[in-house]
Tab-separated table of C-alpha atoms and ligand atoms in Angstrom:
chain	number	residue	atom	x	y	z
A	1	UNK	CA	147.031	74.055	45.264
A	2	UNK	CA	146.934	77.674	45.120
A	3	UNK	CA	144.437	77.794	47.746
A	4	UNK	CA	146.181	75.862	49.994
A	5	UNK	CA	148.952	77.901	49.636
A	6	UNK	CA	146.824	81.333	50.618
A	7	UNK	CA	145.745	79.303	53.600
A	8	UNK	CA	149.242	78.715	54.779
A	9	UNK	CA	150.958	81.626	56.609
A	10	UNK	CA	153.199	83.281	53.858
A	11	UNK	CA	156.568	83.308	55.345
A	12	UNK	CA	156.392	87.358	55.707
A	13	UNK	CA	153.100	87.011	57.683
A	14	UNK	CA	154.880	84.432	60.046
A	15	UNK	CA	158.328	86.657	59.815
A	16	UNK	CA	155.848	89.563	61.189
A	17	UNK	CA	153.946	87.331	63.848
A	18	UNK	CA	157.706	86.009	65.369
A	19	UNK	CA	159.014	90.024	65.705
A	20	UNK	CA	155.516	90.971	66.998
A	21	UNK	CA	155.762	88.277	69.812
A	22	UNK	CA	159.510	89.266	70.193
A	23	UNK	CA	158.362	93.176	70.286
A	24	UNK	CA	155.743	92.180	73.333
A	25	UNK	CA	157.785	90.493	75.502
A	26	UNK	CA	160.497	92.916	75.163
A	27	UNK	CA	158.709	96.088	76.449
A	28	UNK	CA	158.285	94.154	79.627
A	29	UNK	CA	161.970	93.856	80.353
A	30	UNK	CA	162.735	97.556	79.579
A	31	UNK	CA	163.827	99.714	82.464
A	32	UNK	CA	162.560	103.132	80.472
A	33	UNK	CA	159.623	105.043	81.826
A	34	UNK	CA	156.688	105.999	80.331
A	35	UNK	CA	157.351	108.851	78.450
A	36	UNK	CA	160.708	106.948	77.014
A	37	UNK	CA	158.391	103.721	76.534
A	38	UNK	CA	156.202	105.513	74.512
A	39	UNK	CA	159.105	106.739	72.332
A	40	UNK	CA	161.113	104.292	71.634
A	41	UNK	CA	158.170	101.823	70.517
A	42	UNK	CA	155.387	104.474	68.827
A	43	UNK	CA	157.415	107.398	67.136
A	44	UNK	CA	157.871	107.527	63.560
A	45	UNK	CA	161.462	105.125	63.957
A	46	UNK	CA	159.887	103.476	67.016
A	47	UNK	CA	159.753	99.451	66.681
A	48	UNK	CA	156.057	99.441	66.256
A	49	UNK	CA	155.840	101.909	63.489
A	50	UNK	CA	158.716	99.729	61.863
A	51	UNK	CA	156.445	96.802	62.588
A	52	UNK	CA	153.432	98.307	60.933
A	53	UNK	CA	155.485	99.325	58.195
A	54	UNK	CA	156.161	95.877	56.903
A	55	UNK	CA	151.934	95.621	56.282
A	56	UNK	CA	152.575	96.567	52.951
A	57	UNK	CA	155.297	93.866	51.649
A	58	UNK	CA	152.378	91.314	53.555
A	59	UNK	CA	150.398	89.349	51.009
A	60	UNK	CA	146.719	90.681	50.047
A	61	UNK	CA	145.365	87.521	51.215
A	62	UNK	CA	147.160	87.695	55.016
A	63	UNK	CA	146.647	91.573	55.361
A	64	UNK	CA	143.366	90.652	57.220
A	65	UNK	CA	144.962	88.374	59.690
A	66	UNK	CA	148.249	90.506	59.972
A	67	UNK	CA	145.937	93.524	60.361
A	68	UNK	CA	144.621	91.657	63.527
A	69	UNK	CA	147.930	90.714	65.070
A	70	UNK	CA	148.975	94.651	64.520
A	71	UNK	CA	146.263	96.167	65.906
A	72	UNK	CA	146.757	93.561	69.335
A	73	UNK	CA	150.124	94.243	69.757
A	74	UNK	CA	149.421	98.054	69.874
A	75	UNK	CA	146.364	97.599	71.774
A	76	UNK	CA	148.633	95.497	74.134
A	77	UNK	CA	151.759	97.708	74.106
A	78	UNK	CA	149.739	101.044	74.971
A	79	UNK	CA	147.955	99.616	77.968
A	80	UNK	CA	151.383	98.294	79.288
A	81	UNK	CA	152.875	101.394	79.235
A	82	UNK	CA	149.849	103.283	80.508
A	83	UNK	CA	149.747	101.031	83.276
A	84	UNK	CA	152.878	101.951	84.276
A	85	UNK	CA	152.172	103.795	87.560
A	86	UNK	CA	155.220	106.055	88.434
A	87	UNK	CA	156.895	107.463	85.581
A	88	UNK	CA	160.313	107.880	87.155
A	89	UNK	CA	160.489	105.036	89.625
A	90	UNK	CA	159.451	102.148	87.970
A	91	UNK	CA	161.734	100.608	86.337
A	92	UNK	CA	163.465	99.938	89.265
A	93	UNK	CA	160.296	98.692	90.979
A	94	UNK	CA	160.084	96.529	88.098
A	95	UNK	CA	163.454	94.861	88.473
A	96	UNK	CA	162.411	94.829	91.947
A	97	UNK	CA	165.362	97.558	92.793
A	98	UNK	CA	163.298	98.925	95.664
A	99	UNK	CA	161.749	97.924	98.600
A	100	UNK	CA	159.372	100.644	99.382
A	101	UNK	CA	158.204	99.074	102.367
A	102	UNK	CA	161.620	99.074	103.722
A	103	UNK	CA	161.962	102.245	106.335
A	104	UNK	CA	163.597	105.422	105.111
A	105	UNK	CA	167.014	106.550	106.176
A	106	UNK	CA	166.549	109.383	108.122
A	107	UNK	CA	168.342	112.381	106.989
A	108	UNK	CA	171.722	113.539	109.604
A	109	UNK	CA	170.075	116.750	111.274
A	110	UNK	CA	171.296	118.961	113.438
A	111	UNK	CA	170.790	121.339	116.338
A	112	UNK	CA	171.486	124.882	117.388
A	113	UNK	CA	174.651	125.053	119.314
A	114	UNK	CA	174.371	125.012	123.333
A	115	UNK	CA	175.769	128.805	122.916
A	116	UNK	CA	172.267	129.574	120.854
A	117	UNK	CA	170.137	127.296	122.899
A	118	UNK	CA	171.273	129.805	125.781
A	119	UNK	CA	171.121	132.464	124.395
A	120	UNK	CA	167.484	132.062	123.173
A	121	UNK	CA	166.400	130.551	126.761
A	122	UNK	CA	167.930	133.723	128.357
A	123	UNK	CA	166.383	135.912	126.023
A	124	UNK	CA	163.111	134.128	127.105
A	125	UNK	CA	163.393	134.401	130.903
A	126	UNK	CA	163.936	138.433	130.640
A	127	UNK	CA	161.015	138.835	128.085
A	128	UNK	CA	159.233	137.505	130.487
A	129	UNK	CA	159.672	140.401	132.723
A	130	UNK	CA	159.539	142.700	130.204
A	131	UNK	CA	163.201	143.109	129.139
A	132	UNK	CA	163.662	143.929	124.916
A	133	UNK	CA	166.418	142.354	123.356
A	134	UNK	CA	168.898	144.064	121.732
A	135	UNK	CA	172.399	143.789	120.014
A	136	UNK	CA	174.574	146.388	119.381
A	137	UNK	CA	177.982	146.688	117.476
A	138	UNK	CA	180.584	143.868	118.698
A	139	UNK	CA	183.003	146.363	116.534
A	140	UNK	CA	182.511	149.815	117.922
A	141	UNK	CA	184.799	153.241	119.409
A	142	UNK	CA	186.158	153.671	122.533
A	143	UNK	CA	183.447	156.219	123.384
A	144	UNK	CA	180.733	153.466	123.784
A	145	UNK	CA	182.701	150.778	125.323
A	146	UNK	CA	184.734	152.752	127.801
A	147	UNK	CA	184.867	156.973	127.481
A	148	UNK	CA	181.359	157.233	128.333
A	149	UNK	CA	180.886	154.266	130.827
A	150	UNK	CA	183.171	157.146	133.128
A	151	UNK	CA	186.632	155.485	132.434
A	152	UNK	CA	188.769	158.978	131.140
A	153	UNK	CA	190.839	158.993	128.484
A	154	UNK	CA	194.291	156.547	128.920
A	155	UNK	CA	192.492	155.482	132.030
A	156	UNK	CA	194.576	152.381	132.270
A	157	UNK	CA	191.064	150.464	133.125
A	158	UNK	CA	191.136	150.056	128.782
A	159	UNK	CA	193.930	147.228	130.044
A	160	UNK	CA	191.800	145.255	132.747
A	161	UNK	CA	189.698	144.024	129.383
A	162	UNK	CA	192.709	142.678	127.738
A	163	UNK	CA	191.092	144.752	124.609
A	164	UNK	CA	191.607	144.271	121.290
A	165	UNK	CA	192.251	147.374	119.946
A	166	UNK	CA	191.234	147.920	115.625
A	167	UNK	CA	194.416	149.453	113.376
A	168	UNK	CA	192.178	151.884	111.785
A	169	UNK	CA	192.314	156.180	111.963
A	170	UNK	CA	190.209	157.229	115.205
A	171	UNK	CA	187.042	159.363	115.428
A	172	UNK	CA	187.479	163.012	116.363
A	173	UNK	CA	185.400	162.149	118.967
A	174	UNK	CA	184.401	158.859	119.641
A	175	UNK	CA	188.011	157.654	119.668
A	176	UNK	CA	189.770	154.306	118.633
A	177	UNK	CA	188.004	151.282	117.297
A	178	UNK	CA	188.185	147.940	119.392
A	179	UNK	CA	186.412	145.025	119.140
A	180	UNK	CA	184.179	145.227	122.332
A	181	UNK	CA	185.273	143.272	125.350
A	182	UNK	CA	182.260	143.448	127.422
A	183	UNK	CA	178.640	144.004	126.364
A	184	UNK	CA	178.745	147.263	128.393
A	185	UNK	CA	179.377	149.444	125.252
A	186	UNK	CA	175.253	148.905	124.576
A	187	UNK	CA	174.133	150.583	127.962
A	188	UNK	CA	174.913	154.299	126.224
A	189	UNK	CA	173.663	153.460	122.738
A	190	UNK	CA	170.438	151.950	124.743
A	191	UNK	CA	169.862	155.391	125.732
A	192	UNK	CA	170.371	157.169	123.005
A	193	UNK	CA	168.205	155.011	121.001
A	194	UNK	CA	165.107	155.104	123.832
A	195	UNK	CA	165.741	158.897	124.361
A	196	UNK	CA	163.489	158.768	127.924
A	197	UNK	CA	163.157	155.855	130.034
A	198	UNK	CA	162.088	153.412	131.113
A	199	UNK	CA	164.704	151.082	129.820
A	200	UNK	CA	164.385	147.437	130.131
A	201	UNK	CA	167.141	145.826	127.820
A	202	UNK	CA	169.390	142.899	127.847
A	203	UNK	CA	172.139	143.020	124.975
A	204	UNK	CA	173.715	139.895	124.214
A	205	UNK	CA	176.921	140.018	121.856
A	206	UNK	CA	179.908	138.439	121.481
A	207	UNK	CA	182.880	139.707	123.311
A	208	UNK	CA	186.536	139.635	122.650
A	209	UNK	CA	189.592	139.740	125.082
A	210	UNK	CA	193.140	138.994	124.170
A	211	UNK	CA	193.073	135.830	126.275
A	212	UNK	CA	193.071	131.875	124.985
A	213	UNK	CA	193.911	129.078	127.422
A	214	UNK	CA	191.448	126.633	129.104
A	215	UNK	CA	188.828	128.258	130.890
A	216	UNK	CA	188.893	131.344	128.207
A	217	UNK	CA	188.463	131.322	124.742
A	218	UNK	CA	189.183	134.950	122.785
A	219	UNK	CA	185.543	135.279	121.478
A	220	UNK	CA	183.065	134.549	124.072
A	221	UNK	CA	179.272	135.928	125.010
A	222	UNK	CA	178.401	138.209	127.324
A	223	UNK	CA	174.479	139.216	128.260
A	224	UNK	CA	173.577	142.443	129.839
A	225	UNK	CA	171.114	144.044	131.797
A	226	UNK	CA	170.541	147.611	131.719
A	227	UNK	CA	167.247	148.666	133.552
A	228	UNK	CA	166.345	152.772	133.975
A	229	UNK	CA	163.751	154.091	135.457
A	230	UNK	CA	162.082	156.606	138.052
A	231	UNK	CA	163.149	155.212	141.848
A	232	UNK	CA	165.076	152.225	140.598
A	233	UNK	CA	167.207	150.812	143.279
A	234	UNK	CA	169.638	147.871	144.458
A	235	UNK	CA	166.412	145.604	145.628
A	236	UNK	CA	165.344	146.029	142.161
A	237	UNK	CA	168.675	144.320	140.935
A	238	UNK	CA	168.928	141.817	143.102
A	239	UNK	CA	165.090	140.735	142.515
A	240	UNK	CA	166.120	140.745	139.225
A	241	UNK	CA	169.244	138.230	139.839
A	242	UNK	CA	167.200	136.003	142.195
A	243	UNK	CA	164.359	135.776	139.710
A	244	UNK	CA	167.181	134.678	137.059
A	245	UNK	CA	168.450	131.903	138.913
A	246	UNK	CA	165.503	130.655	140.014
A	247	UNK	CA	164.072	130.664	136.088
A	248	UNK	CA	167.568	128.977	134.650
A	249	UNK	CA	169.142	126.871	137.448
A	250	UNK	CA	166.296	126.000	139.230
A	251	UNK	CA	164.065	126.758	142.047
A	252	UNK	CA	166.135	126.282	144.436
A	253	UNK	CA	169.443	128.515	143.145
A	254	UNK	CA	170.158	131.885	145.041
A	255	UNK	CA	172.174	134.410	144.094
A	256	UNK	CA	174.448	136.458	146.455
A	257	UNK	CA	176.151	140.118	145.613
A	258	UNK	CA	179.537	141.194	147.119
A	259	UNK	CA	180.789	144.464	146.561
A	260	UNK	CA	183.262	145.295	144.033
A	261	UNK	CA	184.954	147.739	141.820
A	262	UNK	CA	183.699	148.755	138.250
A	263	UNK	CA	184.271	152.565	137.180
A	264	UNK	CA	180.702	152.755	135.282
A	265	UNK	CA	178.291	151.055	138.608
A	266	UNK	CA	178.208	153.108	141.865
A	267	UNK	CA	177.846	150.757	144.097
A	268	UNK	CA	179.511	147.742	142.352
A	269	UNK	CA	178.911	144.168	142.840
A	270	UNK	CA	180.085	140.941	141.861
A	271	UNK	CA	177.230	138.100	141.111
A	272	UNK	CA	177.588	134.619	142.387
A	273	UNK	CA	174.767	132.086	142.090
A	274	UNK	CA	174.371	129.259	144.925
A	275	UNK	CA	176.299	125.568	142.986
A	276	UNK	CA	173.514	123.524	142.185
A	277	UNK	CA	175.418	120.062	142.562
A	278	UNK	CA	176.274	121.108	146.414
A	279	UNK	CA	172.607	123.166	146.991
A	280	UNK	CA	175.290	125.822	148.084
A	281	UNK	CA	176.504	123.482	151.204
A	282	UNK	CA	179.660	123.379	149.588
A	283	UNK	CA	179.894	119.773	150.626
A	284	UNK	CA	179.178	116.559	149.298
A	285	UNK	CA	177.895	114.065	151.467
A	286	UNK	CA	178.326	110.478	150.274
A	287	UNK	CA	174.980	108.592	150.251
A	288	UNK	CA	176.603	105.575	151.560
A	289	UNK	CA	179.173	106.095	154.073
A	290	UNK	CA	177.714	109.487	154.836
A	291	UNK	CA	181.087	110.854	155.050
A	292	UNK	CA	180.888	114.558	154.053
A	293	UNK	CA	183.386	116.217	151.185
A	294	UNK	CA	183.858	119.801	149.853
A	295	UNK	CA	182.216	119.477	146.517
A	296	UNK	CA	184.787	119.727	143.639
A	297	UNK	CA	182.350	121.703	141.627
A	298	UNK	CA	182.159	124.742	143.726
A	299	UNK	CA	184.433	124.469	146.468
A	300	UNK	CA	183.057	126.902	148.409
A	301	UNK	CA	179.111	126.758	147.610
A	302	UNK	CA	178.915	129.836	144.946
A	303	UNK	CA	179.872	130.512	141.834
A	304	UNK	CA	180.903	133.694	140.660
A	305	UNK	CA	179.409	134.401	136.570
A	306	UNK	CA	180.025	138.336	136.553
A	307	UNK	CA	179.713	142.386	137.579
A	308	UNK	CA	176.777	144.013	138.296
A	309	UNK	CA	175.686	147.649	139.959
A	310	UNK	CA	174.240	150.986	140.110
A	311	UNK	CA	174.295	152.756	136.895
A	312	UNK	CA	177.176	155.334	137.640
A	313	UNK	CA	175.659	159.240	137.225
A	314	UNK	CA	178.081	160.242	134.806
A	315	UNK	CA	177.138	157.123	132.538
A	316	UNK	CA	173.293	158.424	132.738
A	317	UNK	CA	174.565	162.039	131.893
A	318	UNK	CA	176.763	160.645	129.060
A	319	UNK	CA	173.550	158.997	127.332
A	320	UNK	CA	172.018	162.480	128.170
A	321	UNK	CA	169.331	161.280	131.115
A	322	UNK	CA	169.334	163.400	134.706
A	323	UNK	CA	170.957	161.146	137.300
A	324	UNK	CA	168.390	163.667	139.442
A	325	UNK	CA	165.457	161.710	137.655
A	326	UNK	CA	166.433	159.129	137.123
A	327	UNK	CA	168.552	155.473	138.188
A	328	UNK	CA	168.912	152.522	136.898
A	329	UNK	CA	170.690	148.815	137.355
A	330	UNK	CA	173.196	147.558	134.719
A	331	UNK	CA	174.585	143.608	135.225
A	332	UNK	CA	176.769	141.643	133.247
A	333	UNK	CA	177.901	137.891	132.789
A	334	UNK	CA	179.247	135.501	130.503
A	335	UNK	CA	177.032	133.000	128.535
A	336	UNK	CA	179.502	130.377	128.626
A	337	UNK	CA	180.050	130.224	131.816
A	338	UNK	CA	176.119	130.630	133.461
A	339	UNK	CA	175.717	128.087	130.612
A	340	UNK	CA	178.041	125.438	131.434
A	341	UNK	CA	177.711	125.554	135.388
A	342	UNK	CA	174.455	124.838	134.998
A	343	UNK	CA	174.857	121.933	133.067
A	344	UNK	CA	177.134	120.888	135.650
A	345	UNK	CA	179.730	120.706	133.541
A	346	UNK	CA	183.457	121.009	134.502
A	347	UNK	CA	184.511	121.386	131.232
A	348	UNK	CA	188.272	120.902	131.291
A	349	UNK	CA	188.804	123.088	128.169
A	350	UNK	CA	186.045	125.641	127.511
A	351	UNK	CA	187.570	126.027	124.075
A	352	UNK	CA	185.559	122.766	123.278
A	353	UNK	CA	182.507	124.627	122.931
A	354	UNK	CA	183.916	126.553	119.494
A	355	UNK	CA	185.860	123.686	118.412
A	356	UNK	CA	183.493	122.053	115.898
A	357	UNK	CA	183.561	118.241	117.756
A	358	UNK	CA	181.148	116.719	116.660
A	359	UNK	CA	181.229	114.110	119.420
A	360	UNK	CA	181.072	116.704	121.784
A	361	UNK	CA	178.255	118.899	121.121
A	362	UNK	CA	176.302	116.004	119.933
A	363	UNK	CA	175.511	115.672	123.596
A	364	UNK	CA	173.619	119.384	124.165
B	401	LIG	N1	181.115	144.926	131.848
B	401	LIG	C1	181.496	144.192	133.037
B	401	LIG	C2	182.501	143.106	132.665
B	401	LIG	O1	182.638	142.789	131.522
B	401	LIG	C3	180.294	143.559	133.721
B	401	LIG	C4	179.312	144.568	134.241
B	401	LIG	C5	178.204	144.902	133.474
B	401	LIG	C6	179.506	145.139	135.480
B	401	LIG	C7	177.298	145.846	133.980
B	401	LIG	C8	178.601	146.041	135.974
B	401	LIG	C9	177.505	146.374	135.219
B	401	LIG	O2	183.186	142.583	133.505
């Protein structure tokens, strides 16, 4: 009787058998990963060690079998958890969360602003021809943006730049602060940086003028040219102007110079570049009826983008170089605008460009 008893499972050794059964198929729903796994069933409170515990209160006569079952279970439990593959993702693989086969979402990214695309393709087409970049202060003294590009004192050309002029105490010398209008206050600082030419620099900045409606904004870009050397003269600019509309509208742009008025350039120019929807016809001819119409782009076949000219002697003198020695070219045009005729756009509101819509830039 007694012996049939030992060979009947004692009701702790089948007690222990059910929660070992119970403890395997549990691990496999958890959603833990490895490291948690490996705590929550094998540290001193884990369920295993609890499990192991009970060998003790297990009759002499089971120990053997219950032994067995104890040492499967954490045979069977370790290689489940170190089969587990990613430690942090998968549990979700597990309950089947993820799909990695299905295609990423690809991150929103954007892209430089048509400003900075121009300005870096510009930058590119004078390096070419051996023109440095380089910016100067967009906040700087009267002395740099208009005493020493030959406009005197209260010369009331300070008002054809609509300037902004800087509440703050003046230099002795240098004069009020503004915040510069044109890019023309880096001509004299190019020379006093460079000492003795040659020169070959375009300056691009932002400019400010104390004008907002729709074809002005109050901060804009401007990009200038300032070449000095030995024997420079007005074929050298207007190479120069050719070779940058061919390079940025095409091969087929021209440029055309008529004179002007700008106190710092002696002769003075202003810059017009051939339209590029009209090839400079200014008409439109319609491909169907052939009937021919000015072209609403241009009206006239050019468009003018800015000043250009002689570098005046007293400029070269006030960035201490001999006007005897030496000449130079100095040209200057907004990025907006060289930008935005090019892309043939007739932007109704230039302000769009620094207005942030989304919808809108998206297209550049
Ligand atoms: N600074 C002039 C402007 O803003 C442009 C210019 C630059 C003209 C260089 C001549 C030479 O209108």
């Amino acid at each position: 009787m007694k012996k049939k008893l030992s060979q009947s499972k004692s009701s702790k050794l089948n007690a222990l058998l059910i929660e070992a059964d119970t403890i395997k198929k549990q691990i496999r729903q958890e959603t833990l990963n490895q490291n948690e796994l490996e705590k929550k069933y094998f540290s001193k409170k884990g369920l295993f060690s609890i499990l192991s515990k009970q060998m003790s209160s297990i009759p002499i006569e089971d120990k053997p079998m219950a032994g067995k079952v104890i040492n499967h279970l954490k045979n069977d439990l370790k290689e489940y958890i170190e089969n587990l593959s990613d430690k942090s993702f998968d549990p979700l693989i597990r309950q089947a969360k993820i799909d990695l086969t299905v295609p990423g979402k690809k991150p929103n990214v954007g892209h430089t602003h048509p400003i900075s695309q121009a300005i870096a393709e510009i930058t590119k087409i004078f390096e070419r021809i051996g023109f440095i970049r380089v910016r100067y202060p967009e906040v700087d003294w009267d002395w740099y943006t208009f005493g020493s590009l030959n406009m005197p004192t209260d010369h009331p050309a300070r008002d054809e730049w609509e300037t902004f002029f800087v509440n703050q105490p003046a230099h002795p010398k240098k004069g009020k602060i503004v915040l510069t209008p044109h890019t023309s206050n880096g001509q004299v600082r190019e020379m006093e940086r460079v000492g003795k030419p040659p020169i070959r620099m375009i300056n691009i900045a932002r400019c400010y003028r104390r004008q907002q409606d729709v074809t002005h904004t109050q901060m804009f870009h401007q990009f200038e040219g300032l070449v000095i050397d030995k024997d420079i003269n007005i074929q050298h600019l207007k190479g120069t102007i050719d070779y940058f509309a061919r390079e940025f509208y095409g091969p087929d742009a021209k440029s055309r110079i008529r004179p002007f008025h700008f106190k710092f350039t002696e002769p003075s120019f202003e810059v017009d570049f051939s339209c590029h929807i009209c090839g400079g016809s200014g008409y439109l001819i319609d491909e169907h009826s052939k009937e021919k119409t000015r072209c609403r782009f241009c009206k006239s076949g050019w468009h003018e983008v800015g000043g250009a000219g002689m570098v005046h002697p007293n400029v070269l003198k006030a960035g201490g170089i001999d006007p005897e020695e030496y000449t130079g070219f100095a040209f200057g045009w907004g990025i907006e605008r060289t930008y935005t005729l090019r892309e043939g756009l007739n932007i109704d509101d230039i302000r769009l460009l620094y207005s942030s819509k989304l919808n809108f830039l998206q297209q550049f």
